[in-house]
Amino acid sequence: MRVLRTALDVPVAKLFDYLIDDAAPAAPGDRVVVPFGARQRVGVVVEIGDGSAVAAARLKPVARVLDDAPRLPADWLEQMRFLAAYYQRPLGETVAGALPPRLRSVKPLPRRREQAAAPGRGAGARFVASHQPNSAQATAIERIGAALEGFQAFLLHGVTGSGKTEVYLRLIARVLARGGQALVLVPEIGLTPQLEARFRHAFPDARIAVLHSALEDAARTHAWLDAARGEAQIVLGTRLAVLTPLPHLALVVVDEEHDASFKQQEGLRYSGRDAAVQRAKLADCPIVLGTATPSLETWFNCSAGRYACLTLAERAVPGARLPVVRTVDLRTESAEHGLAKPVTEAIRARLARGEQSLVFINRRGYAPVLACEACGWAAGCARCTSHLVLHAADRKLRCHHCGAEQPIPGACPTCGNVDLRALGRGTQRVEETLAALFPAARIVRIDRDSTRRRAELARKLEGVGRGEADILVGTQLLAKGHDFPDLTLVCVLNADSALLSTDFRSAERLFATLAQVGGRSGRREQPGEVLVQTRYPGHPMFEALARHDYAGFAESQLAERRSAGFPPYVHEAALRAEAKKLDSVMAFLRAAARLLPAPAGVRIYDPVPHVITRRAGLERAQLLVQSASRPALQDFLRQWSAALPASAPKTMRWHLDVDPIEFD
Ligand code: ADP
Ligand code: ZN
Ligand code: ZN
C-alpha cells in the first residue's frame, strides 16, 4: 500500500498519511488538497511511503494534486526540515509559513497572465557599472568571485560608505552571466528604496523579484512564483525571502547582517541570517554577510576560521572620510531642553553653511512620562508594567508596549493638581525645541508616528536626499543605509540609557547604532562630525567608536562574554510563558524546568519575570537553557518540546525561542 506523507498546517508535529491516487500520482514537493476533518486543506507531500501506522480502512485518498505552481524542490524541503527541527516547530507550520498565502489555499491560482517567454538562463545579465572598483573592492570581488563553485561564508566588513553594494552588484553580475540566481536579503525594504533603484539601474534587463511582508497577496505570490520557477534572476527581500525556492541559487548576500530585524519574533522564530547561511550550504554556493558592525556571532565565526573576512577600511567616494566622533560631557556642559551648547552651536554652524544636521534620539513621542509633582502620580498603562508616553501631536497618552491610548488628563487623577509635568523627551519634544531655537530652519521629523506608511517614509527620505531639509530629527529609522549627500553633522542625545542596560547585548547594539547613524554623515567631500552627549565620556565604547575601531571593541566584548559565559561562547534557548497571573506562569516554568533531568553539559536556569512583567494584560516570565554544545542543547530541546505541551495548563501561552536576542 503506497501512501503520501504530507505536512499540514495544524499545530501538531507529525505528518499525515493519505492514499495515493494512481490516476494522479504525486511526488515529494507537490501541493495536494486533502480531506481533514470536515474540511479540505492544502498539504505538501514530504515523503512517499509503503504502508502506514494508520489502519488501512481509516486512510483517506488525496482529493487532488495541485500543479498550478512548480513542484517544491528537494533542497527547499530539506531547508524546511532543518528549520522545523532547529527551531522546534511543526514541519507543517514551517512549510505553511514559507508559502505565500495563495499557495496555501485550496482555490486554484488565477490563470497565469501570458507573459513574454521566460528569458533563457544567463540572458538579461547586462550589467551597467557605476564605478571602477577601488583596490579593496577589487580584492573582495576577486576573492569571492574565485569561490563561486561551492559553499563558503564571507564576512564583508566594510565601514559605512565603503562601497559594499558595489561589491555585491559585481558578484551578482558574474553569477547572472553563468545563469545563476542571486538572493539578496536586507533588513527592511521600505526604508531603502534607493537600494532597489540601484539594482534596477545596474541590471536593466534582469527580472528582479522583490519580496517582503507588506506586499499584497497577489504581488507576493507573483514574485514568489517568479523566483520558484527560476525566472527571477535576482530576489531582493527581507528575511522571509530566504524561504523562497530558488532552483538556480548561486549566490546569497545578507546586507547589514548584524540587524536585529533578521530575527522573526513570532511563530517560527528563525534568524534570517542564520537560515541564509544554511541555505547557501544546501545550495552549495557562497554567502556574503556585509556590514560595518558585524554581529559578535559572525565576528566570532571569523576568528574561529569558519568565515573568511574581507575588509573595506576606507570610504569609496574619493576624498570622503569617516566622520570625527566626539563626546559632549553632560557633567560639565549644561543641557538646555536636552541639547548641550556644543550641539546647538554645531547645528548653527551647519545651517550657516547650508549643510544638513541629524539629531538622533532613540525614543518617539513627546515625553516618556507624564507626572504629578505634587503627589508623585505618573500616568501608567492599565494593562502593562510601563508608563504611558505623551504624544503632543495628537494629544494622547499612548502605551508603546500594547498600543493602548487615552486622552491627556486635565488634572492629576489622585490629587487633582492641574499642573502635570512632561518628564524626559522624545522626538516630538526635540523637534519643538529645535523649532524654537532655529525658527527659520526646515525641520523634518522621521519616526514611526510621523510616517506610518512606507511610501510616505520613502518620499520624505528622498526629499531629505535632495536637500529639502536642514535638520532631521528621528529614531533608529534614520540609521539605516540612507545616503544623504549634504549631511555633515550627527548629534546623539540619549546614548547613556543603553550603556546602563542590563541586557548583555546592549553595548553591541549601541556601538552598531552609533556607527550606523554616524555613518550617515560626511559621505561626500565635506567632512562629517558626530557629537555624542553623555555622562560617561571616558567609556571605552566611545573611545573605540572615535577610533572607528570595531575590531578592538569586538575583541573586548568577546573577552567579557567568554568570562561571563554568554553567547557566542554558549548557545541558548528561552522558554517564555504568559498568563493572567504571574504565580501560575512561574509555577508552569518551574515545573517545566524539572520536567526532564538536565543532560550533562546543559544548564537550566530558574525562571525570572520579564522586566516589563505585565504586557497587554498578561504577566510574563521566562527561563533560560544554556549549553556550550549545540548538539547537546538541540537534543534536549527536542525531547523537552515533545514533553512540554502535556504539562501546560490550557490558559498558558508559551513558546520556545532558540538563539533568542530579545529579553525585555
Ligand atoms: P556601503 O553599502 O558600504 O555603505 P555604498 O555601496 O552605498 O556603501 O557606497 C557608498 C558611496 O560610494 C555610493 O555613493 C557609491 O556610489 C560610491 N562608490 C562605491 N564604490 C565606488 C568607487 N569604486 N568609486 C567611487 N565611488 C564609489
Ligand atoms: Zn497628584
Ligand atoms: Zn500597555
XYZ file of C-alpha atoms in Angstrom, residues 1-8 14-20 27-30 32 34 43-54 59 62 77 81 91:
38
model
C 0.000 0.000 0.000
C 1.532 3.306 -1.113
C 0.852 6.465 0.871
C 1.765 10.121 0.759
C 3.166 11.670 3.937
C 2.074 15.257 3.976
C 2.911 18.292 6.095
C -0.310 20.070 7.083
C 3.550 14.976 12.803
C 2.966 14.098 9.180
C -0.396 12.923 7.853
C -0.794 9.921 5.554
C -3.124 9.758 2.556
C -3.659 7.088 -0.069
C -2.045 7.744 -3.428
C 5.814 13.206 -5.613
C 7.588 14.932 -2.716
C 7.280 18.690 -3.113
C 3.811 18.565 -4.654
C -2.092 18.404 -2.587
C -6.593 16.501 1.254
C -0.665 19.949 2.319
C 2.806 19.495 0.941
C 3.973 15.976 0.150
C 7.121 15.277 2.107
C 7.622 11.546 1.508
C 6.141 8.599 -0.317
C 5.821 5.592 1.948
C 4.973 1.894 1.808
C 2.339 1.265 4.434
C 1.186 3.471 7.253
C 0.822 3.379 11.015
C -2.809 4.314 10.410
C -6.795 6.136 5.380
C -5.868 12.526 -1.693
C 12.061 20.705 1.640
C 13.013 20.175 7.712
C 7.040 20.920 9.886
